Short mmCIF file of C-alpha atoms and ligand atoms in Angstrom, two decimals:
data_model
loop_
_atom_site.label_atom_id
_atom_site.label_comp_id
_atom_site.label_asym_id
_atom_site.label_seq_id
_atom_site.Cartn_x
_atom_site.Cartn_y
_atom_site.Cartn_z
CA MET A 1435 19.50 -191.96 -94.92
CA LEU A 1436 20.39 -193.02 -90.72
CA ASP A 1437 23.35 -195.47 -90.62
CA LEU A 1438 22.99 -197.22 -87.42
CA ASP A 1439 25.62 -199.79 -86.68
CA HIS A 1440 23.51 -201.30 -84.25
CA ARG A 1441 20.16 -200.92 -82.04
CA LEU A 1442 19.93 -197.69 -80.26
CA LEU A 1443 18.26 -196.16 -76.95
CA SER A 1444 17.01 -193.07 -77.20
CA PRO A 1445 15.43 -192.33 -73.74
CA SER A 1446 13.10 -189.27 -73.11
CA ILE A 1447 14.35 -186.44 -71.13
CA LEU A 1448 10.46 -185.50 -70.40
CA SER A 1449 11.10 -188.07 -67.70
CA ALA A 1450 14.27 -186.51 -66.51
CA ASP A 1451 14.12 -183.88 -63.28
CA PHE A 1452 14.13 -180.86 -65.04
CA TYR A 1453 15.40 -179.51 -62.14
CA ASN A 1454 18.79 -181.28 -62.57
CA LEU A 1455 18.51 -181.92 -66.53
CA GLY A 1456 21.69 -181.25 -67.79
CA THR A 1457 23.19 -183.61 -65.12
CA GLU A 1458 20.23 -186.09 -66.34
CA ALA A 1459 20.85 -185.67 -69.81
CA GLU A 1460 24.62 -186.39 -69.10
CA ASN A 1461 24.10 -189.36 -66.84
CA ALA A 1462 22.10 -190.90 -69.08
CA LEU A 1463 24.46 -190.45 -72.11
CA HIS A 1464 26.73 -191.90 -69.47
CA CYS A 1465 25.26 -194.94 -68.83
CA GLY A 1466 24.75 -195.81 -72.53
CA ALA A 1467 22.00 -194.32 -73.83
CA ASN A 1468 22.64 -193.29 -78.00
CA TRP A 1469 20.31 -190.24 -78.25
CA LEU A 1470 18.38 -188.09 -76.51
CA HIS A 1471 14.76 -188.05 -76.91
CA ILE A 1472 13.15 -184.66 -76.89
CA ASP A 1473 8.77 -184.34 -76.71
CA VAL A 1474 7.68 -181.35 -77.53
CA MET A 1475 3.56 -180.49 -76.47
CA ASP A 1476 1.95 -177.84 -77.54
CA GLY A 1477 -1.50 -178.46 -75.14
CA HIS A 1478 -3.68 -179.04 -78.44
CA PHE A 1479 -2.71 -181.67 -80.32
CA VAL A 1480 -2.01 -183.50 -77.08
CA PRO A 1481 -3.32 -182.32 -73.14
CA GLN A 1482 -0.06 -181.13 -71.85
CA LEU A 1483 2.91 -178.19 -72.58
CA SER A 1484 6.85 -179.36 -72.17
CA PHE A 1485 9.17 -177.27 -73.84
CA GLY A 1486 10.15 -175.87 -77.34
CA SER A 1487 13.21 -175.65 -79.40
CA LYS A 1488 15.50 -173.80 -76.75
CA ILE A 1489 15.90 -177.21 -74.68
CA VAL A 1490 17.72 -178.31 -78.21
CA ALA A 1491 19.50 -175.57 -78.39
CA ASP A 1492 21.39 -175.34 -74.73
CA ILE A 1493 21.54 -179.38 -75.00
CA LYS A 1494 23.72 -178.75 -78.43
CA ARG A 1495 25.61 -175.94 -76.65
CA HIS A 1496 26.70 -178.16 -74.62
CA ASN A 1497 26.40 -181.46 -75.50
CA LYS A 1498 27.10 -182.72 -79.51
CA CYS A 1499 24.46 -185.58 -78.74
CA PHE A 1500 22.31 -186.39 -81.44
CA CYS A 1501 18.63 -184.38 -80.53
CA ASP A 1502 16.03 -186.89 -81.94
CA CYS A 1503 12.31 -184.55 -81.42
CA HIS A 1504 9.50 -185.73 -81.22
CA LEU A 1505 7.04 -182.66 -82.52
CA MET A 1506 3.29 -183.69 -80.48
CA VAL A 1507 1.97 -180.42 -81.84
CA THR A 1508 -0.45 -178.85 -84.66
CA ASN A 1509 0.78 -177.39 -87.94
CA PRO A 1510 4.20 -179.16 -86.87
CA GLU A 1511 5.21 -176.78 -90.13
CA ASP A 1512 5.48 -173.53 -87.65
CA LEU A 1513 8.46 -174.84 -85.18
CA ILE A 1514 9.98 -176.61 -88.00
CA ASP A 1515 12.56 -173.17 -88.81
CA ALA A 1516 13.38 -172.94 -85.10
CA PHE A 1517 14.04 -176.69 -84.64
CA VAL A 1518 16.53 -176.87 -87.36
CA ALA A 1519 18.00 -173.48 -85.64
CA ALA A 1520 18.93 -175.53 -82.81
CA LYS A 1521 20.24 -177.88 -84.68
CA ALA A 1522 18.27 -180.54 -83.30
CA ASP A 1523 19.52 -183.58 -85.82
CA LEU A 1524 16.30 -185.44 -86.55
CA ILE A 1525 12.63 -183.85 -86.39
CA ASN A 1526 9.43 -185.65 -85.91
CA ILE A 1527 6.00 -184.62 -87.00
CA HIS A 1528 2.59 -186.69 -86.34
CA ALA A 1529 0.55 -187.60 -89.76
CA GLU A 1530 -2.69 -186.71 -87.83
CA ALA A 1531 -1.39 -183.35 -87.44
CA THR A 1532 -0.54 -181.32 -90.83
CA TYR A 1533 -2.40 -181.84 -94.09
CA HIS A 1534 0.56 -180.89 -96.57
CA GLY A 1535 2.90 -183.81 -94.74
CA ASP A 1536 5.24 -183.93 -98.05
CA ARG A 1537 6.04 -180.67 -98.11
CA TYR A 1538 6.86 -180.50 -94.56
CA ILE A 1539 9.11 -184.17 -94.42
CA ASN A 1540 10.99 -181.92 -97.58
CA ARG A 1541 11.37 -179.19 -95.54
CA ILE A 1542 13.45 -180.64 -92.90
CA LYS A 1543 15.08 -182.93 -95.04
CA ASP A 1544 16.04 -179.72 -97.81
CA ALA A 1545 17.91 -178.27 -94.14
CA GLY A 1546 19.78 -180.91 -93.35
CA CYS A 1547 18.10 -182.89 -91.09
CA PHE A 1548 16.48 -186.25 -90.49
CA ALA A 1549 12.61 -186.60 -91.03
CA GLY A 1550 10.35 -188.70 -89.44
CA ILE A 1551 6.72 -189.65 -89.80
CA THR A 1552 4.97 -190.57 -85.96
CA ILE A 1553 1.39 -192.11 -86.09
CA ASN A 1554 -1.53 -192.51 -83.14
CA PRO A 1555 -2.13 -195.92 -82.16
CA THR A 1556 -5.84 -195.92 -83.76
CA THR A 1557 -3.59 -194.62 -87.27
CA PRO A 1558 -3.15 -197.46 -89.39
CA VAL A 1559 0.26 -197.86 -91.06
CA SER A 1560 -1.78 -197.98 -94.26
CA SER A 1561 -2.45 -194.09 -94.33
CA ILE A 1562 1.24 -193.31 -94.99
CA ILE A 1563 2.18 -195.68 -97.41
CA HIS A 1564 3.42 -192.35 -99.81
CA TYR A 1565 5.66 -191.19 -96.95
CA LEU A 1566 7.83 -193.93 -96.46
CA PRO A 1567 9.98 -193.90 -99.90
CA LEU A 1568 10.72 -189.94 -98.40
CA VAL A 1569 11.70 -190.64 -94.42
CA ASP A 1570 14.22 -191.39 -92.30
CA MET A 1571 12.06 -192.74 -89.81
CA VAL A 1572 8.75 -193.80 -88.62
CA LEU A 1573 7.93 -193.14 -84.87
CA VAL A 1574 5.03 -195.80 -84.16
CA MET A 1575 3.36 -194.88 -80.81
CA SER A 1576 2.26 -197.57 -78.21
CA VAL A 1577 0.92 -194.90 -76.04
CA ASN A 1578 -1.87 -191.99 -76.45
CA PRO A 1579 0.88 -189.13 -76.93
CA GLY A 1580 0.40 -186.62 -74.14
CA PHE A 1581 2.55 -188.07 -70.93
CA SER A 1582 5.72 -190.54 -69.55
CA GLY A 1583 4.46 -192.97 -67.71
CA GLN A 1584 1.48 -194.70 -69.62
CA LYS A 1585 0.49 -198.38 -70.49
CA CYS A 1586 1.65 -199.84 -73.28
CA ILE A 1587 -0.69 -200.20 -75.57
CA THR A 1588 1.23 -203.52 -77.46
CA TYR A 1589 -1.36 -203.53 -80.63
CA ASN A 1590 1.34 -201.68 -81.88
CA PHE A 1591 4.03 -204.52 -82.05
CA ASP A 1592 2.35 -205.42 -85.02
CA LYS A 1593 2.88 -202.53 -86.76
CA ILE A 1594 6.71 -202.48 -86.06
CA ARG A 1595 6.42 -206.02 -87.63
CA GLU A 1596 4.09 -204.83 -90.99
CA LEU A 1597 6.89 -201.88 -91.26
CA ASP A 1598 9.75 -203.82 -91.18
CA ASN A 1599 8.24 -206.23 -94.34
CA ILE A 1600 7.02 -203.43 -96.50
CA ARG A 1601 10.98 -202.21 -96.35
CA LYS A 1602 12.59 -205.28 -96.89
CA ASP A 1603 9.74 -206.15 -99.91
CA LYS A 1604 10.35 -202.14 -101.31
CA GLY A 1605 14.02 -202.01 -100.53
CA TYR A 1606 13.49 -198.46 -98.75
CA SER A 1607 15.90 -197.20 -95.58
CA TYR A 1608 13.38 -195.70 -93.37
CA LYS A 1609 14.79 -196.93 -89.35
CA ILE A 1610 11.97 -197.87 -87.13
CA GLU A 1611 11.61 -196.27 -83.34
CA ILE A 1612 8.86 -197.04 -80.74
CA ASP A 1613 7.41 -194.91 -78.28
CA GLY A 1614 5.62 -195.51 -74.74
CA GLY A 1615 5.37 -198.03 -72.02
CA ILE A 1616 8.59 -199.52 -73.34
CA THR A 1617 10.80 -200.74 -69.74
CA MET A 1618 13.48 -203.48 -69.62
CA HIS A 1619 10.13 -206.60 -69.51
CA ASN A 1620 8.66 -205.31 -73.00
CA VAL A 1621 11.73 -204.45 -75.26
CA GLN A 1622 13.09 -207.80 -76.00
CA THR A 1623 9.06 -208.31 -77.74
CA VAL A 1624 10.40 -204.86 -79.41
CA LEU A 1625 13.04 -205.71 -80.93
CA ASP A 1626 12.62 -209.06 -81.97
CA ALA A 1627 9.52 -207.26 -84.25
CA GLY A 1628 11.83 -205.13 -86.39
CA CYS A 1629 12.81 -202.15 -83.79
CA ASP A 1630 16.03 -199.75 -84.37
CA ILE A 1631 15.37 -197.13 -81.89
CA VAL A 1632 13.93 -197.84 -78.71
CA VAL A 1633 11.92 -194.75 -76.83
CA ALA A 1634 12.04 -194.73 -72.72
CA GLY A 1635 10.80 -192.37 -70.12
CA SER A 1636 10.03 -193.99 -67.28
CA GLY A 1637 10.84 -197.44 -67.73
CA PHE A 1638 14.74 -195.72 -68.11
CA PHE A 1639 14.94 -192.72 -65.70
CA GLY A 1640 12.96 -194.80 -63.14
CA LEU A 1641 16.17 -197.04 -62.83
CA ASP A 1642 19.63 -196.89 -61.24
CA ASN A 1643 22.05 -196.21 -63.47
CA ASP A 1644 22.93 -200.26 -62.97
CA GLY A 1645 20.04 -200.83 -64.46
CA LYS A 1646 20.08 -197.92 -67.42
CA ARG A 1647 23.35 -199.53 -68.42
CA GLN A 1648 21.19 -202.76 -68.25
CA PHE A 1649 18.48 -201.40 -70.40
CA ALA A 1650 21.07 -199.35 -72.59
CA ASP A 1651 23.20 -203.20 -72.81
CA MET A 1652 19.81 -204.82 -73.17
CA ILE A 1653 19.53 -203.03 -76.71
CA HIS A 1654 23.01 -202.81 -78.39
CA ASN A 1655 23.91 -206.48 -78.16
CA TYR A 1656 20.42 -207.57 -79.77
CA LYS A 1657 21.35 -210.04 -82.35
C1 LIG B 1893 4.67 -189.58 -74.87
C2 LIG B 1893 5.58 -188.86 -75.36
C3 LIG B 1893 6.67 -190.17 -75.00
C4 LIG B 1893 6.88 -189.99 -73.54
C5 LIG B 1893 7.47 -191.90 -73.35
O1 LIG B 1893 3.92 -188.71 -75.34
O2 LIG B 1893 5.94 -188.33 -76.52
O3 LIG B 1893 8.04 -190.03 -75.55
O4 LIG B 1893 7.63 -189.39 -72.79
O5 LIG B 1893 7.76 -192.22 -71.54
P1 LIG B 1893 7.40 -193.67 -71.14
O6 LIG B 1893 8.13 -194.50 -71.28
O7 LIG B 1893 7.04 -193.52 -69.96
O8 LIG B 1893 5.47 -194.32 -71.88
ZN1 LIG B 1894 8.10 -189.20 -77.62
#
Protein backbone atom coordinates (compact mmCIF):
# COMPACT_ATOMS: atom_id res chain seq x y z
CA MET A 1 0.00 0.00 0.00
CA LEU A 2 1.25 3.47 -0.89
CA ASP A 3 1.41 5.48 2.32
CA LEU A 4 1.39 9.24 1.71
CA ASP A 5 1.68 12.07 4.23
CA HIS A 6 0.41 14.67 1.80
CA ARG A 7 -0.47 15.12 -1.87
CA LEU A 8 2.42 14.64 -4.28
CA LEU A 9 3.83 16.15 -7.46
CA SER A 10 5.20 13.77 -10.08
CA PRO A 11 6.65 15.78 -12.99
CA SER A 12 6.72 14.03 -16.35
CA ILE A 13 10.30 14.04 -17.64
CA LEU A 14 8.89 13.78 -21.16
CA SER A 15 8.74 17.59 -21.00
CA ALA A 16 12.34 17.93 -19.80
CA ASP A 17 15.24 18.82 -22.10
CA PHE A 18 16.62 15.35 -22.90
CA TYR A 19 20.05 16.79 -23.64
CA ASN A 20 20.22 17.83 -19.98
CA LEU A 21 18.07 15.14 -18.47
CA GLY A 22 20.08 14.49 -15.30
CA THR A 23 20.26 18.19 -14.46
CA GLU A 24 16.57 18.67 -15.21
CA ALA A 25 15.55 15.71 -13.03
CA GLU A 26 17.74 16.83 -10.10
CA ASN A 27 16.43 20.37 -10.40
CA ALA A 28 12.80 19.19 -10.43
CA LEU A 29 13.39 17.25 -7.21
CA HIS A 30 15.25 20.18 -5.71
CA CYS A 31 12.24 22.43 -6.46
CA GLY A 32 9.91 20.14 -4.53
CA ALA A 33 8.91 17.35 -6.91
CA ASN A 34 8.30 14.15 -4.96
CA TRP A 35 8.49 11.56 -7.73
CA LEU A 36 9.56 11.43 -11.37
CA HIS A 37 6.90 10.36 -13.86
CA ILE A 38 8.42 8.21 -16.62
CA ASP A 39 6.31 8.14 -19.81
CA VAL A 40 7.07 5.05 -21.88
CA MET A 41 5.63 5.13 -25.40
CA ASP A 42 5.88 2.36 -28.00
CA GLY A 43 4.72 4.03 -31.24
CA HIS A 44 1.81 1.57 -31.31
CA PHE A 45 -0.50 2.07 -28.34
CA VAL A 46 0.33 5.76 -28.77
CA PRO A 47 1.79 7.38 -31.90
CA GLN A 48 5.12 8.49 -30.44
CA LEU A 49 8.24 6.76 -29.15
CA SER A 50 9.99 7.89 -25.98
CA PHE A 51 12.32 5.66 -23.96
CA GLY A 52 12.49 2.29 -22.23
CA SER A 53 13.58 0.82 -18.91
CA LYS A 54 17.22 1.95 -19.21
CA ILE A 55 16.21 5.45 -18.28
CA VAL A 56 14.90 4.16 -14.94
CA ALA A 57 18.06 2.12 -14.32
CA ASP A 58 20.21 5.18 -15.07
CA ILE A 59 18.15 7.49 -12.84
CA LYS A 60 18.29 4.95 -10.02
CA ARG A 61 22.09 4.64 -10.25
CA HIS A 62 22.40 8.35 -9.47
CA ASN A 63 19.35 9.14 -7.38
CA LYS A 64 17.07 7.01 -5.22
CA CYS A 65 13.98 9.05 -6.15
CA PHE A 66 10.66 7.26 -6.66
CA CYS A 67 10.16 6.32 -10.34
CA ASP A 68 6.48 6.39 -11.29
CA CYS A 69 6.43 4.52 -14.61
CA HIS A 70 3.53 4.94 -17.03
CA LEU A 71 3.62 2.28 -19.73
CA MET A 72 1.73 3.58 -22.77
CA VAL A 73 2.41 0.38 -24.66
CA THR A 74 0.46 -2.49 -26.16
CA ASN A 75 1.07 -5.75 -24.26
CA PRO A 76 2.69 -4.09 -21.23
CA GLU A 77 3.39 -7.58 -19.86
CA ASP A 78 6.35 -7.81 -22.23
CA LEU A 79 8.06 -4.94 -20.39
CA ILE A 80 7.21 -5.69 -16.76
CA ASP A 81 10.35 -7.76 -16.05
CA ALA A 82 12.63 -5.11 -17.56
CA PHE A 83 11.10 -2.34 -15.47
CA VAL A 84 11.27 -4.46 -12.33
CA ALA A 85 14.96 -5.15 -13.06
CA ALA A 86 15.54 -1.42 -13.57
CA LYS A 87 14.12 -0.86 -10.06
CA ALA A 88 10.95 0.96 -11.03
CA ASP A 89 8.97 1.76 -7.88
CA LEU A 90 5.53 1.85 -9.46
CA ILE A 91 4.39 0.40 -12.78
CA ASN A 92 1.18 1.69 -14.36
CA ILE A 93 -0.37 -0.34 -17.16
CA HIS A 94 -3.31 0.73 -19.32
CA ALA A 95 -6.59 -1.16 -18.94
CA GLU A 96 -7.03 -0.78 -22.73
CA ALA A 97 -3.66 -2.35 -23.54
CA THR A 98 -3.97 -5.88 -22.21
CA TYR A 99 -6.55 -8.68 -22.03
CA HIS A 100 -5.11 -10.13 -18.82
CA GLY A 101 -4.83 -7.21 -16.46
CA ASP A 102 -5.48 -9.14 -13.26
CA ARG A 103 -2.56 -11.45 -14.02
CA TYR A 104 -0.17 -8.59 -14.79
CA ILE A 105 -1.17 -6.39 -11.86
CA ASN A 106 -0.43 -9.38 -9.63
CA ARG A 107 2.85 -10.02 -11.43
CA ILE A 108 3.95 -6.44 -10.75
CA LYS A 109 2.99 -6.71 -7.07
CA ASP A 110 4.64 -10.13 -6.66
CA ALA A 111 7.84 -8.61 -8.03
CA GLY A 112 7.79 -6.10 -5.15
CA CYS A 113 6.65 -3.00 -7.08
CA PHE A 114 3.56 -0.89 -6.62
CA ALA A 115 0.98 -1.51 -9.34
CA GLY A 116 -1.32 0.98 -11.05
CA ILE A 117 -4.12 0.70 -13.58
CA THR A 118 -4.52 3.57 -16.05
CA ILE A 119 -7.61 4.66 -18.01
CA ASN A 120 -7.85 6.76 -21.14
CA PRO A 121 -10.35 9.65 -21.28
CA THR A 122 -13.18 7.60 -22.80
CA THR A 123 -12.68 4.54 -20.56
CA PRO A 124 -15.21 4.58 -17.72
CA VAL A 125 -14.40 3.80 -14.09
CA SER A 126 -17.03 1.03 -14.22
CA SER A 127 -14.78 -0.93 -16.59
CA ILE A 128 -11.99 -1.20 -14.00
CA ILE A 129 -14.17 -1.97 -10.98
CA HIS A 130 -12.56 -5.38 -10.46
CA TYR A 131 -9.09 -3.85 -10.40
CA LEU A 132 -9.91 -1.50 -7.54
CA PRO A 133 -9.31 -3.87 -4.60
CA LEU A 134 -6.03 -5.02 -6.22
CA VAL A 135 -4.19 -1.88 -7.25
CA ASP A 136 -2.07 0.66 -5.39
CA MET A 137 -3.02 3.42 -7.81
CA VAL A 138 -5.53 4.43 -10.45
CA LEU A 139 -4.08 6.80 -13.03
CA VAL A 140 -6.77 8.90 -14.71
CA MET A 141 -5.71 10.31 -18.07
CA SER A 142 -6.98 13.81 -18.74
CA VAL A 143 -5.56 13.88 -22.27
CA ASN A 144 -5.43 11.25 -24.98
CA PRO A 145 -1.99 9.84 -24.18
CA GLY A 146 0.98 10.24 -26.47
CA PHE A 147 2.12 13.85 -26.23
CA SER A 148 2.82 16.43 -23.60
CA GLY A 149 1.47 19.96 -23.90
CA GLN A 150 -2.12 19.04 -24.78
CA LYS A 151 -5.23 20.72 -23.45
CA CYS A 152 -6.81 19.12 -20.39
CA ILE A 153 -10.05 17.18 -21.00
CA THR A 154 -11.91 18.21 -17.87
CA TYR A 155 -14.73 15.65 -17.85
CA ASN A 156 -12.12 13.30 -16.46
CA PHE A 157 -12.20 15.19 -13.17
CA ASP A 158 -15.56 13.50 -12.49
CA LYS A 159 -13.72 10.17 -12.53
CA ILE A 160 -11.50 11.39 -9.70
CA ARG A 161 -14.61 12.18 -7.65
CA GLU A 162 -16.13 8.80 -8.55
CA LEU A 163 -12.95 6.93 -7.58
CA ASP A 164 -12.66 8.88 -4.35
CA ASN A 165 -16.25 8.01 -3.42
CA ILE A 166 -15.77 4.32 -4.26
CA ARG A 167 -12.65 4.00 -2.11
CA LYS A 168 -14.35 5.69 0.83
CA ASP A 169 -17.42 3.46 0.45
CA LYS A 170 -15.54 0.21 0.08
CA GLY A 171 -12.49 0.94 2.20
CA TYR A 172 -10.06 0.46 -0.69
CA SER A 173 -6.56 1.88 -0.36
CA TYR A 174 -5.60 2.89 -3.93
CA LYS A 175 -4.30 6.37 -4.59
CA ILE A 176 -5.62 8.52 -7.44
CA GLU A 177 -3.27 10.17 -9.92
CA ILE A 178 -4.18 12.58 -12.72
CA ASP A 179 -2.09 13.05 -15.88
CA GLY A 180 -2.47 15.43 -18.79
CA GLY A 181 -2.77 19.18 -19.14
CA ILE A 182 -2.45 19.93 -15.42
CA THR A 183 -1.06 23.37 -14.58
CA MET A 184 -1.01 25.77 -11.66
CA HIS A 185 -4.34 27.08 -12.97
CA ASN A 186 -6.37 23.88 -12.68
CA VAL A 187 -4.48 21.94 -10.00
CA GLN A 188 -6.76 23.20 -7.22
CA THR A 189 -9.76 21.61 -8.94
CA VAL A 190 -8.16 18.17 -9.15
CA LEU A 191 -7.02 18.36 -5.53
CA ASP A 192 -10.54 19.32 -4.48
CA ALA A 193 -11.87 16.35 -6.45
CA GLY A 194 -9.71 13.97 -4.35
CA CYS A 195 -6.56 13.53 -6.40
CA ASP A 196 -3.47 12.37 -4.45
CA ILE A 197 -0.72 12.57 -7.06
CA VAL A 198 -0.49 15.24 -9.74
CA VAL A 199 1.50 14.60 -12.91
CA ALA A 200 2.59 17.71 -14.78
CA GLY A 201 4.82 17.91 -17.85
CA SER A 202 4.79 21.19 -19.74
CA GLY A 203 2.88 22.86 -16.89
CA PHE A 204 5.86 22.20 -14.61
CA PHE A 205 8.99 22.15 -16.80
CA GLY A 206 7.81 25.32 -18.56
CA LEU A 207 8.13 27.28 -15.30
CA ASP A 208 11.22 28.93 -13.85
CA ASN A 209 12.47 27.58 -10.52
CA ASP A 210 10.36 29.93 -8.43
CA GLY A 211 7.29 28.84 -10.36
CA LYS A 212 8.22 25.17 -9.96
CA ARG A 213 8.53 25.63 -6.18
CA GLN A 214 5.21 27.48 -6.06
CA PHE A 215 3.50 24.68 -8.00
CA ALA A 216 4.95 22.05 -5.64
CA ASP A 217 3.91 24.10 -2.59
CA MET A 218 0.32 24.41 -3.83
CA ILE A 219 0.14 20.61 -3.84
CA HIS A 220 2.03 19.98 -0.59
CA ASN A 221 0.18 22.62 1.40
CA TYR A 222 -3.26 21.53 0.22
CA LYS A 223 -5.57 20.92 3.16
C1 LIG B 1 0.75 11.93 -22.03
C2 LIG B 1 1.71 11.58 -20.92
C3 LIG B 1 1.75 12.66 -19.90
C4 LIG B 1 2.29 13.94 -20.45
C5 LIG B 1 2.00 15.07 -19.49
O1 LIG B 1 0.85 11.01 -23.00
O2 LIG B 1 1.31 10.40 -20.27
O3 LIG B 1 2.43 12.25 -18.73
O4 LIG B 1 3.66 13.88 -20.70
O5 LIG B 1 2.36 16.26 -20.10
P1 LIG B 1 1.46 17.55 -19.93
O6 LIG B 1 1.38 17.79 -18.45
O7 LIG B 1 2.21 18.60 -20.69
O8 LIG B 1 0.11 17.24 -20.50
ZN1 LIG C 1 2.08 9.91 -18.20
